[in-house]
Amino acid sequence: MAEILQTAQVSKTFGGLAAVSDVDISVNEGEIHCLIGPNGAGKSTLFKLVIGTYLPSGGSISFRGENVTQRRPYERVKRGMSIKMQTPSVFKELPVRQNIHIALQHHIGRAALAREEERLLTLLELAPDATKPAGALSHGQQQWLEIGMALALKPALMLLDEPTAGMSPEETFRTGELIKQLNADGMTMLIVEHDMAFVRQIAQRVTVMHFGKVFARGAIGEILADPRVAEIYLGKTHEH
Amino acid sequence: MFKLLNGPQTLGNGRAFWICFFLVLIIALAYPFFADSYDVGNFAYFLIWVFMALGLCLMWGYGGMLSFGQTFFFGIAGYSYGVLAINLGGGGMTFVALGLAILLAALSALILGYFMIWGRVGGVFFGIVTLSATLVLAFFVGQTAGPEWRVGEARLNGYNGMKGMEPLNIPWFGGESIYFEGSSLYYLAIALILLVYLGLRVLLNSRFGNVIVAIREDPQRAELLGYDVRKYQLITFVIGSALAGLSGALYTSWGQFITPSSIGLPAAAMPIVWVAFSGRGDITATLIGTFLILVAFQTITVHSQQAALILMGAMLLATVMLAPQGFVIGVARSIGRLVKRRGQAPG
């Protein structure tokens, strides 16, 4: 399968702290790739490097065969990336419908816009709350709304940073099913997640990060069977 | 395009609003027929300032950029109109001077805005930089009293102010000219306000308007939806500042003079008070509120200028404490709720 995203020796330091060190990851077209690891492993920093809100201290990032290392976030989005942040990042004072509208208007003509708006609101089960300010939604609904805004861009690669944080088990399961459905429709996903049950539900390939480096990688079955991975989650393995 | 006159970014989208709008417009057009010419001239003077407030409302209320620089651009355009009108001669050239003066204000905004926005100056620092630019211009113009400070025939004249320019006028049949003073200036101001107000409504309810409110809410999220936030902020800043320029050029034409005091600190604070009191989140509220404050300010100034300034300060304080969204917006929303409740009442 062709690679859609590739990072080569990507690093990010903040003062003397190396949050991400020489990370090589590749995401294949059409897969659900999960990025896991304990707190402080550098997963979210790597996401920010991929989308461009941080510029790397070293290394390079290629997307669809193009070096995008120095590109601004909006340029990466225009090339087919889309992201859902860790904490819900929606336009809280604006109505739910307008949030979706703003995401859609970028690439959809006026005629198709209303139809697509309705489709997304229905898919996300937000149609009854369409006129409410986004800030009045529950945490889980805000997460879904942001996923909807990211989806509205019809990305080739969707980045989801802890998409189920703060969701109930039922909402988490439904989110997993939604992700699998989107993937079945051809969307590539790179997902940061803590919840191993959720990772088991959706992941095809997994990269494990620890102390800013790639600790292990492989198919979901291999990773789950790796005793070292279980150990770092229990805090027994320390690499210095 | 007419569809965009109504939309999520503007209060007052219903039939009742537009009926009221046309009634107010008819009253405004008829006003000079039954009012004293002195009052009509005064009203024209009040209307001149409204453009500056609408520009700030666009930048601050919709775009989230609190600019203290409205009088900077007011001054640039005001002085430019004076210099150009004196040097180009009178007649129809005064309108060329008006256009060029606004263009110069917009160009200044483009340069200043580019350095601020591309230099990631945001939040409170945006206000500090624009205020600094305003104060520098005020001090600079203030020290131009010497005869060496002239552009062609136009002397800047320091704190005494520049004078001697013709008001806006156009040549008419029989060698006469129509001077835009009193009633004619009033009608010109009404026409321009109508144009700017409706134009802003269309702009705000368009795709562009959606993006600038999104940037106000969360610039990073807006960028992550594929929008070049800097470009939208710069365009907003230029439009808002050019409207301050329109006020400045019209002001110089109205009074046939301009002084540094119309740029300095007390003047720079005024648009903030008008827009905050009116409600920065809506252009209709800003339009109404600014006009009402100017009328009140002028009325009190007749008795005591100090009292009027204290009133402005008290109004800003009261707004911040009691109605952070603005008093006019607060009243409008209360009326809206009341009408809705009556509409829903059984029987």
Coordinates of C-alpha atoms in Angstrom, one line a residue:
Chain A
M1 CA 0.0 0.0 0.0
A2 CA 1.3 3.5 -0.8
E3 CA 2.4 5.7 2.1
I4 CA 0.3 8.8 2.6
L5 CA 2.4 10.3 5.5
Q6 CA 6.0 9.8 6.4
T7 CA 8.1 11.4 9.1
A8 CA 11.9 11.1 8.8
Q9 CA 14.0 11.6 12.0
V10 CA 11.5 14.2 13.2
S11 CA 12.5 15.9 16.5
K12 CA 11.1 18.7 18.6
T13 CA 12.9 20.2 21.6
F14 CA 11.6 22.8 24.0
G15 CA 14.6 24.4 25.6
G16 CA 16.6 21.4 26.9
L17 CA 13.6 19.0 26.8
A18 CA 13.4 16.7 23.8
A19 CA 9.6 16.1 23.5
V20 CA 10.1 14.1 20.3
S21 CA 13.4 12.5 19.2
D22 CA 14.2 11.2 15.7
V23 CA 10.8 9.7 15.1
D24 CA 10.1 7.8 11.9
I25 CA 6.6 6.8 11.2
S26 CA 4.7 6.0 8.1
V27 CA 1.0 5.8 7.5
N28 CA -0.3 3.8 4.6
E29 CA -3.3 4.9 2.5
G30 CA -6.5 3.4 3.7
E31 CA -5.4 2.2 7.1
I32 CA -6.3 3.1 10.7
H33 CA -3.0 3.7 12.4
C34 CA -3.0 4.3 16.2
L35 CA -0.4 6.1 18.1
I36 CA -0.3 4.9 21.7
G37 CA 2.0 5.4 24.7
P38 CA 1.9 6.6 28.3
N39 CA 1.4 10.3 29.3
G40 CA 4.3 12.5 28.1
A41 CA 5.4 10.1 25.4
G42 CA 5.3 12.9 22.8
K43 CA 2.2 11.7 20.9
S44 CA 0.3 15.0 20.9
T45 CA 3.6 16.9 20.1
L46 CA 4.1 14.6 17.1
F47 CA 0.5 15.4 16.0
K48 CA 1.2 19.1 16.2
L49 CA 4.4 18.6 14.1
V50 CA 2.4 16.7 11.5
I51 CA -0.4 19.3 11.2
G52 CA 2.1 22.2 11.4
T53 CA 1.2 24.0 14.6
Y54 CA 4.8 23.2 15.7
L55 CA 7.7 23.4 13.4
P56 CA 10.2 20.5 13.9
S57 CA 13.7 21.2 15.4
G58 CA 15.0 18.5 13.0
G59 CA 13.8 16.0 10.4
S60 CA 11.2 16.2 7.7
I61 CA 7.6 15.4 7.1
S62 CA 6.2 14.2 3.7
F63 CA 2.5 14.1 2.8
R64 CA 1.3 12.6 -0.4
G65 CA 4.8 12.6 -1.7
E66 CA 5.4 16.3 -1.0
N67 CA 7.8 17.7 1.7
V68 CA 5.5 19.8 3.9
T69 CA 7.9 20.4 6.8
Q70 CA 7.8 24.1 6.4
R71 CA 4.2 24.5 5.3
R72 CA 1.7 26.3 7.4
P73 CA -1.2 24.4 8.9
Y74 CA -3.8 25.8 6.5
E75 CA -1.6 24.8 3.6
R76 CA -1.4 21.2 4.9
V77 CA -5.2 21.2 5.3
K78 CA -5.6 22.3 1.7
R79 CA -3.5 19.4 0.7
G80 CA -5.8 16.9 2.4
M81 CA -5.1 16.7 6.1
S82 CA -7.6 17.4 8.8
I83 CA -7.4 17.2 12.6
K84 CA -9.5 16.9 15.7
M85 CA -7.6 18.3 18.6
Q86 CA -7.3 16.7 22.1
T87 CA -9.6 19.1 23.9
P88 CA -12.8 20.1 21.9
S89 CA -11.9 23.0 19.7
V90 CA -15.2 24.3 18.4
F91 CA -16.5 27.8 17.9
K92 CA -18.3 27.9 21.2
E93 CA -20.3 31.1 20.7
L94 CA -21.5 30.2 17.3
P95 CA -24.5 27.8 16.6
V96 CA -23.7 24.2 15.9
R97 CA -25.0 24.5 12.4
Q98 CA -22.7 27.5 11.7
N99 CA -19.7 25.5 13.0
I100 CA -20.4 22.9 10.4
H101 CA -21.1 25.5 7.8
I102 CA -17.8 27.3 8.3
A103 CA -16.0 24.0 7.8
L104 CA -18.0 23.1 4.7
Q105 CA -18.0 26.4 2.9
H106 CA -14.3 26.2 2.2
H107 CA -14.7 23.6 -0.6
I108 CA -18.4 23.2 -1.3
G109 CA -20.6 25.3 -3.5
R110 CA -23.7 27.1 -2.1
A111 CA -26.1 24.6 -3.8
A112 CA -24.6 21.5 -2.2
L113 CA -23.8 23.2 1.1
A114 CA -27.2 22.9 2.8
R115 CA -27.6 19.3 1.8
E116 CA -24.1 18.3 3.1
E117 CA -24.8 20.3 6.3
E118 CA -27.9 18.3 7.0
R119 CA -26.2 15.0 6.2
L120 CA -23.4 15.7 8.7
L121 CA -25.7 17.0 11.4
T122 CA -27.8 13.8 11.1
L123 CA -24.7 11.6 11.0
L124 CA -23.4 13.2 14.2
E125 CA -26.8 13.1 15.8
L126 CA -26.6 16.9 16.3
A127 CA -29.6 17.9 14.2
P128 CA -31.9 18.6 17.2
D129 CA -29.2 20.9 18.7
A130 CA -28.3 22.6 15.4
T131 CA -29.4 26.1 16.6
K132 CA -27.7 25.8 20.0
P133 CA -24.4 27.5 20.6
A134 CA -21.7 24.9 20.3
G135 CA -20.5 25.8 23.9
A136 CA -23.9 24.6 25.2
L137 CA -23.3 21.0 24.0
S138 CA -22.1 18.3 26.3
H139 CA -18.4 17.4 26.2
G140 CA -19.1 14.3 24.2
Q141 CA -21.2 16.2 21.7
Q142 CA -18.5 18.8 21.3
Q143 CA -16.1 16.0 20.5
W144 CA -18.5 14.7 17.9
L145 CA -19.0 18.2 16.5
E146 CA -15.3 18.7 16.1
I147 CA -15.0 15.3 14.4
G148 CA -17.8 16.5 12.1
M149 CA -15.9 19.7 11.3
A150 CA -12.8 17.7 10.5
L151 CA -14.9 15.3 8.3
A152 CA -16.5 18.2 6.5
L153 CA -13.1 18.9 4.8
K154 CA -13.3 15.4 3.2
P155 CA -9.7 14.8 4.1
A156 CA -7.4 12.2 2.7
L157 CA -5.8 11.8 6.1
M158 CA -7.7 12.4 9.3
L159 CA -5.8 13.0 12.5
L160 CA -7.7 12.4 15.7
D161 CA -6.1 13.3 19.0
E162 CA -7.9 11.3 21.8
P163 CA -11.3 11.5 20.0
T164 CA -13.0 9.7 22.9
A165 CA -11.6 11.7 25.9
G166 CA -14.4 12.4 28.3
M167 CA -17.0 10.3 26.5
S168 CA -19.2 7.6 28.1
P169 CA -18.5 4.0 27.2
E170 CA -21.5 4.0 24.9
E171 CA -20.4 7.2 23.1
T172 CA -16.8 5.7 22.8
F173 CA -18.1 2.6 21.2
R174 CA -20.3 4.6 18.7
T175 CA -17.3 6.8 17.9
G176 CA -15.3 3.7 17.2
E177 CA -18.0 2.4 14.8
L178 CA -18.1 5.8 13.1
I179 CA -14.3 5.7 12.6
K180 CA -14.5 2.2 11.1
Q181 CA -17.3 3.2 8.8
L182 CA -15.3 6.3 7.6
N183 CA -12.3 4.1 7.1
A184 CA -14.4 1.5 5.1
D185 CA -15.4 4.5 2.9
G186 CA -11.7 5.0 2.1
M187 CA -10.5 7.6 4.7
T188 CA -7.0 7.1 6.2
M189 CA -6.8 7.7 9.9
L190 CA -4.0 8.5 12.3
I191 CA -5.3 8.4 15.9
V192 CA -3.7 9.1 19.3
E193 CA -5.5 7.2 22.0
H194 CA -5.0 6.1 25.6
D195 CA -8.0 3.8 25.9
M196 CA -6.7 0.3 24.9
A197 CA -10.2 -1.2 24.5
F198 CA -10.9 1.5 21.9
V199 CA -7.6 0.9 20.2
R200 CA -8.5 -2.8 20.0
Q201 CA -11.8 -1.9 18.5
I202 CA -10.4 0.2 15.7
A203 CA -6.7 -0.2 15.1
Q204 CA -5.0 -2.0 12.2
R205 CA -1.5 -0.9 12.8
V206 CA 0.0 0.6 16.0
T207 CA 3.0 2.7 16.8
V208 CA 4.0 2.9 20.5
M209 CA 5.8 6.0 21.7
H210 CA 7.8 6.3 24.9
F211 CA 9.9 9.2 26.1
G212 CA 9.6 10.9 22.7
K213 CA 10.8 7.9 20.7
V214 CA 9.3 5.1 18.8
F215 CA 9.2 2.2 21.2
A216 CA 7.5 -0.5 19.1
R217 CA 5.4 -0.8 16.0
G218 CA 3.4 -3.4 14.2
A219 CA 0.0 -4.9 13.7
I220 CA -2.5 -4.6 16.6
G221 CA -2.2 -8.2 17.5
E222 CA 1.6 -8.1 17.7
I223 CA 1.6 -5.0 19.9
L224 CA -1.0 -6.4 22.3
A225 CA 1.1 -9.5 22.7
D226 CA 4.3 -7.6 23.4
P227 CA 5.1 -7.8 27.1
R228 CA 7.3 -4.6 26.9
V229 CA 4.3 -2.5 25.8
A230 CA 2.3 -3.7 28.8
E231 CA 5.2 -2.9 31.0
I232 CA 5.5 0.7 29.9
Y233 CA 1.8 1.2 30.5
L234 CA 2.4 -0.2 34.0
G235 CA 5.4 2.1 34.4
K236 CA 8.0 -0.7 34.7
T237 CA 10.2 0.1 31.7
H238 CA 12.4 3.2 31.7
E239 CA 14.8 4.0 28.9
H240 CA 17.3 6.8 29.5
Chain B
M1 CA -26.5 39.2 -2.9
F2 CA -29.7 40.7 -1.3
K3 CA -30.1 37.4 0.6
L4 CA -26.9 38.2 2.5
L5 CA -28.5 41.3 4.0
N6 CA -29.9 38.9 6.5
G7 CA -27.9 36.2 8.3
P8 CA -26.4 34.9 11.5
Q9 CA -23.9 37.7 11.9
T10 CA -26.5 40.5 12.1
L11 CA -29.3 41.2 14.5
G12 CA -32.5 42.3 13.0
N13 CA -33.3 39.9 10.1
G14 CA -37.0 39.8 10.2
R15 CA -39.7 41.7 8.4
A16 CA -40.4 43.9 11.4
F17 CA -36.8 45.0 11.5
W18 CA -36.8 46.0 7.8
I19 CA -40.1 47.9 8.2
C20 CA -38.5 49.9 11.1
F21 CA -35.4 50.4 9.0
F22 CA -37.4 51.9 6.1
L23 CA -39.4 54.1 8.6
V24 CA -36.2 55.4 10.1
L25 CA -34.7 56.0 6.7
I26 CA -37.8 58.0 5.6
I27 CA -37.7 60.1 8.8
A28 CA -34.0 60.7 8.3
L29 CA -34.6 61.8 4.7
A30 CA -37.4 64.1 5.7
Y31 CA -35.6 65.6 8.7
P32 CA -34.1 68.6 6.9
F33 CA -37.5 69.7 5.8
F34 CA -38.8 70.3 9.3
A35 CA -35.6 70.8 11.3
D36 CA -33.5 73.9 11.9
S37 CA -30.6 74.1 9.5
Y38 CA -28.2 74.4 12.5
D39 CA -29.5 71.0 13.8
V40 CA -29.2 69.4 10.4
G41 CA -25.6 70.5 10.2
N42 CA -25.0 69.1 13.6
F43 CA -26.6 65.8 12.6
A44 CA -24.4 65.6 9.6
Y45 CA -21.4 66.1 11.9
F46 CA -22.6 63.2 14.1
L47 CA -23.1 60.9 11.1
I48 CA -19.5 61.6 10.0
W49 CA -18.1 59.8 13.0
V50 CA -20.3 56.7 12.6
F51 CA -18.1 55.3 9.9
M52 CA -15.2 55.1 12.3
A53 CA -17.3 53.3 14.8
L54 CA -18.6 50.8 12.2
G55 CA -15.0 50.1 11.2
L56 CA -14.0 49.4 14.8
C57 CA -17.1 47.2 15.3
L58 CA -16.0 45.1 12.3
M59 CA -12.4 44.7 13.5
W60 CA -13.1 44.3 17.2
G61 CA -16.6 42.9 17.5
Y62 CA -16.5 40.5 14.6
G63 CA -12.8 40.0 14.0
G64 CA -11.6 40.1 17.6
M65 CA -8.9 42.8 17.0
L66 CA -9.1 45.7 19.4
S67 CA -7.6 48.6 17.5
F68 CA -6.7 51.8 19.2
G69 CA -5.7 53.1 15.9
Q70 CA -8.9 54.4 14.5
T71 CA -7.9 58.1 15.0
F72 CA -4.5 57.3 13.4
F73 CA -6.3 56.4 10.1
F74 CA -8.8 59.2 10.7
G75 CA -5.8 61.6 11.0
I76 CA -4.0 60.2 7.9
A77 CA -7.1 60.6 5.8
G78 CA -8.1 63.9 7.4
Y79 CA -4.7 65.5 6.8
S80 CA -4.4 63.9 3.3
Y81 CA -7.7 65.4 2.3
G82 CA -6.5 68.8 3.4
V83 CA -3.2 68.6 1.6
L84 CA -4.7 67.2 -1.6
A85 CA -7.7 69.5 -1.7
I86 CA -5.5 72.5 -1.2
N87 CA -2.9 71.4 -3.8
L88 CA -5.3 69.9 -6.4
G89 CA -7.6 72.9 -6.3
G90 CA -11.3 73.0 -5.5
G91 CA -14.4 71.9 -7.5
G92 CA -14.7 68.2 -8.5
M93 CA -11.1 67.6 -7.4
T94 CA -12.2 67.7 -3.8
F95 CA -13.9 64.3 -4.5
V96 CA -10.6 63.0 -6.0
A97 CA -8.9 64.2 -2.7
L98 CA -11.6 62.3 -0.7
G99 CA -10.9 59.1 -2.7
L100 CA -7.1 59.4 -2.5
A101 CA -7.3 60.3 1.2
I102 CA -9.2 57.1 2.0
L103 CA -6.8 55.1 -0.2
L104 CA -3.9 56.5 1.7
A105 CA -5.5 55.5 5.0
A106 CA -6.1 52.0 3.6
L107 CA -2.5 51.8 2.4
S108 CA -1.2 52.8 5.8
A109 CA -3.5 50.1 7.4
L110 CA -2.1 47.5 4.9
I111 CA 1.5 48.3 5.9
L112 CA 0.9 48.6 9.7
G113 CA -1.4 45.6 9.6
Y114 CA 1.0 43.5 7.6
F115 CA 3.8 44.0 10.2
M116 CA 1.5 43.4 13.1
I117 CA -0.4 40.4 11.8
W118 CA 2.5 38.6 10.1
G119 CA 4.6 39.5 13.2
R120 CA 2.0 37.7 15.3
V121 CA 1.1 40.7 17.4
G122 CA -2.2 39.8 19.0
G123 CA -4.4 40.3 22.0
V124 CA -3.6 43.3 24.2
F125 CA -0.4 44.0 22.2
F126 CA -2.5 44.7 19.1
G127 CA -4.1 47.6 21.1
I128 CA -0.7 48.8 22.4
V129 CA 0.9 48.9 19.0
T130 CA -2.0 50.7 17.3
L131 CA -2.2 53.1 20.2
S132 CA 1.5 53.8 19.9
A133 CA 1.1 54.5 16.2
T134 CA -1.7 56.9 17.0
L135 CA 0.3 58.8 19.7
V136 CA 3.3 59.0 17.4
L137 CA 1.3 60.5 14.6
A138 CA -0.4 63.0 17.0
F139 CA 2.9 64.1 18.4
F140 CA 4.5 64.3 15.0
V141 CA 1.7 66.5 13.5
G142 CA 1.8 68.6 16.7
Q143 CA 5.4 69.7 16.1
T144 CA 4.8 70.8 12.5
A145 CA 4.2 74.5 13.4
G146 CA 7.2 75.8 11.5
P147 CA 6.9 77.1 7.9
E148 CA 9.1 74.3 6.7
W149 CA 6.3 71.8 7.4
R150 CA 4.3 72.2 4.2
V151 CA 3.3 70.0 1.3
G152 CA 3.0 72.2 -1.7
E153 CA 0.7 74.9 -0.8
A154 CA -0.6 73.2 2.4
R155 CA 0.9 74.1 5.7
L156 CA 0.4 71.5 8.5
N157 CA 0.6 74.2 11.1
G158 CA 1.2 72.1 14.3
Y159 CA -1.3 72.3 17.1
N160 CA -3.1 75.2 15.4
G161 CA -4.2 72.8 12.8
M162 CA -4.3 72.8 9.0
K163 CA -6.9 75.0 7.4
G164 CA -7.8 76.5 4.0
M165 CA -9.0 73.5 2.2
E166 CA -12.3 73.6 0.3
P167 CA -15.2 71.5 1.5
L168 CA -16.4 68.7 -0.9
N169 CA -18.0 70.4 -3.9
I170 CA -18.9 69.7 -7.5
P171 CA -19.2 72.2 -10.3
W172 CA -22.8 72.8 -11.4
F173 CA -24.5 74.4 -14.3
G174 CA -24.0 78.2 -14.8
G175 CA -20.6 78.3 -13.2
E176 CA -22.1 77.5 -9.8
S177 CA -20.8 74.9 -7.5
I178 CA -22.7 72.6 -5.1
Y179 CA -20.9 72.7 -1.7
F180 CA -21.5 69.8 0.6
E181 CA -22.3 71.7 3.7
G182 CA -25.4 71.7 6.0
S183 CA -28.3 69.8 4.3
S184 CA -26.3 68.5 1.3
L185 CA -23.6 67.2 3.6
Y186 CA -26.3 65.6 5.7
Y187 CA -27.7 63.8 2.6
L188 CA -24.3 62.8 1.4
A189 CA -23.6 61.3 4.9
I190 CA -26.9 59.4 4.9
A191 CA -26.2 58.0 1.4
L192 CA -22.7 56.9 2.5
I193 CA -24.0 55.4 5.7
L194 CA -26.6 53.5 3.8
L195 CA -24.0 52.2 1.4
V196 CA -21.5 51.2 4.1
Y197 CA -24.1 49.7 6.5
L198 CA -25.7 47.5 3.8
G199 CA -22.3 46.7 2.4
L200 CA -21.1 45.5 5.8
R201 CA -24.2 43.5 6.4
V202 CA -23.6 41.6 3.1
L203 CA -19.9 41.2 3.9
L204 CA -20.6 39.9 7.4
N205 CA -23.2 37.4 6.3
S206 CA -21.1 36.1 3.5
R207 CA -18.4 33.4 3.6
F208 CA -15.9 36.1 4.5
G209 CA -18.0 37.1 7.6
N210 CA -18.3 33.5 8.7
V211 CA -14.5 33.2 8.6
I212 CA -13.8 36.4 10.6
V213 CA -16.1 35.4 13.4
A214 CA -14.5 31.9 13.4
I215 CA -11.1 33.6 13.7
R216 CA -12.4 35.7 16.6
E217 CA -13.6 32.5 18.4
D218 CA -10.6 30.3 17.8
P219 CA -7.9 31.4 15.3
Q220 CA -6.1 28.1 15.4
R221 CA -9.3 26.1 14.7
A222 CA -10.0 28.5 11.8
E223 CA -6.6 27.8 10.4
L224 CA -7.0 24.1 10.8
L225 CA -10.1 24.3 8.6
G226 CA -7.9 25.6 5.8
Y227 CA -8.2 29.3 6.1
D228 CA -5.2 31.6 6.0
V229 CA -6.1 33.5 9.1
R230 CA -3.5 36.3 8.5
K231 CA -5.0 37.2 5.2
Y232 CA -8.6 37.5 6.6
Q233 CA -7.4 39.5 9.5
L234 CA -5.4 41.9 7.3
I235 CA -8.4 42.5 5.0
T236 CA -10.6 43.1 8.0
F237 CA -8.1 45.6 9.4
V238 CA -7.8 47.4 6.1
I239 CA -11.6 47.7 5.7
G240 CA -12.1 48.9 9.3
S241 CA -9.3 51.4 9.1
A242 CA -10.4 52.7 5.7
L243 CA -13.8 53.5 7.3
A244 CA -12.0 55.5 9.9
G245 CA -10.2 57.2 7.0
L246 CA -13.6 58.1 5.5
S247 CA -14.6 59.7 8.7
G248 CA -11.4 61.7 8.8
A249 CA -11.7 63.0 5.3
L250 CA -15.3 63.9 5.7
Y251 CA -14.5 65.6 9.0
T252 CA -11.8 67.8 7.4
S253 CA -14.2 68.7 4.6
W254 CA -17.0 69.5 7.1
G255 CA -14.9 71.8 9.3
Q256 CA -12.3 72.9 6.7
F257 CA -9.7 72.3 9.3
I258 CA -8.0 69.5 11.2
T259 CA -5.8 69.5 14.3
P260 CA -3.7 66.9 16.1
S261 CA -6.2 66.8 19.0
S262 CA -8.5 64.9 16.7
I263 CA -5.9 62.1 16.6
G264 CA -4.5 62.1 20.2
L265 CA -5.3 60.0 23.2
P266 CA -8.7 61.3 24.3
A267 CA -9.9 61.2 20.7
A268 CA -8.5 57.7 20.3
A269 CA -10.5 56.4 23.3
M270 CA -13.8 57.7 22.0
P271 CA -14.5 55.0 19.3
I272 CA -13.8 52.3 21.9
V273 CA -16.4 53.9 24.2
W274 CA -19.0 54.2 21.5
V275 CA -18.6 50.7 20.2
A276 CA -18.4 49.1 23.7
F277 CA -21.5 51.0 24.9
S278 CA -23.5 50.2 21.8
G279 CA -22.5 46.5 21.5
R280 CA -19.5 45.5 19.5
G281 CA -21.1 42.3 18.4
D282 CA -23.5 44.0 16.0
I283 CA -23.2 46.7 13.4
T284 CA -26.8 47.9 13.8
A285 CA -26.3 48.3 17.5
T286 CA -23.1 50.2 16.8
L287 CA -24.8 52.5 14.3
I288 CA -27.6 53.4 16.6
G289 CA -25.6 53.6 19.8
T290 CA -22.8 55.7 18.4
F291 CA -25.3 58.2 17.0
L292 CA -27.2 58.4 20.3
I293 CA -24.0 58.9 22.3
L294 CA -22.8 61.6 20.0
V295 CA -26.0 63.5 20.3
A296 CA -25.9 63.1 24.1
F297 CA -22.2 64.1 24.2
Q298 CA -22.8 67.2 22.1
T299 CA -25.8 68.2 24.2
I300 CA -23.8 68.0 27.5
T301 CA -20.7 69.6 26.0
V302 CA -22.7 72.8 25.4
H303 CA -22.9 73.1 29.2
S304 CA -19.6 71.5 30.2
Q305 CA -17.0 69.7 28.2
Q306 CA -15.5 68.2 31.3
A307 CA -18.9 66.8 32.3
A308 CA -19.2 65.2 28.9
L309 CA -15.9 63.5 29.2
I310 CA -16.7 62.2 32.7
L311 CA -19.9 60.9 31.3
M312 CA -18.1 59.0 28.6
G313 CA -15.8 57.4 31.2
A314 CA -18.7 56.5 33.4
M315 CA -20.6 55.0 30.5
L316 CA -17.6 52.8 29.6
L317 CA -17.3 51.7 33.2
A318 CA -21.0 50.9 33.5
T319 CA -20.9 49.0 30.2
V320 CA -18.0 46.8 31.4
M321 CA -19.6 46.2 34.8
L322 CA -23.3 45.9 33.8
A323 CA -23.6 45.0 30.2
P324 CA -20.4 43.7 28.7
Q325 CA -22.2 42.9 25.5
G326 CA -23.3 46.5 25.1
F327 CA -26.4 48.4 26.2
V328 CA -28.0 48.7 22.8
I329 CA -27.6 45.0 22.1
G330 CA -29.0 44.3 25.5
V331 CA -32.1 46.4 24.9
A332 CA -32.5 44.9 21.4
R333 CA -32.3 41.4 22.7
S334 CA -34.8 42.2 25.5
I335 CA -37.2 43.5 23.0
G336 CA -36.7 40.4 20.8
R337 CA -37.4 38.1 23.7
L338 CA -40.5 40.1 24.7
V339 CA -41.9 40.0 21.1
K340 CA -41.2 36.2 21.0
R341 CA -42.9 35.6 24.3
R342 CA -45.9 37.6 23.2
G343 CA -46.0 35.6 20.0
Q344 CA -46.0 32.3 21.9
A345 CA -48.5 33.4 24.5
P346 CA -51.8 31.4 24.3
G347 CA -54.9 33.0 22.9

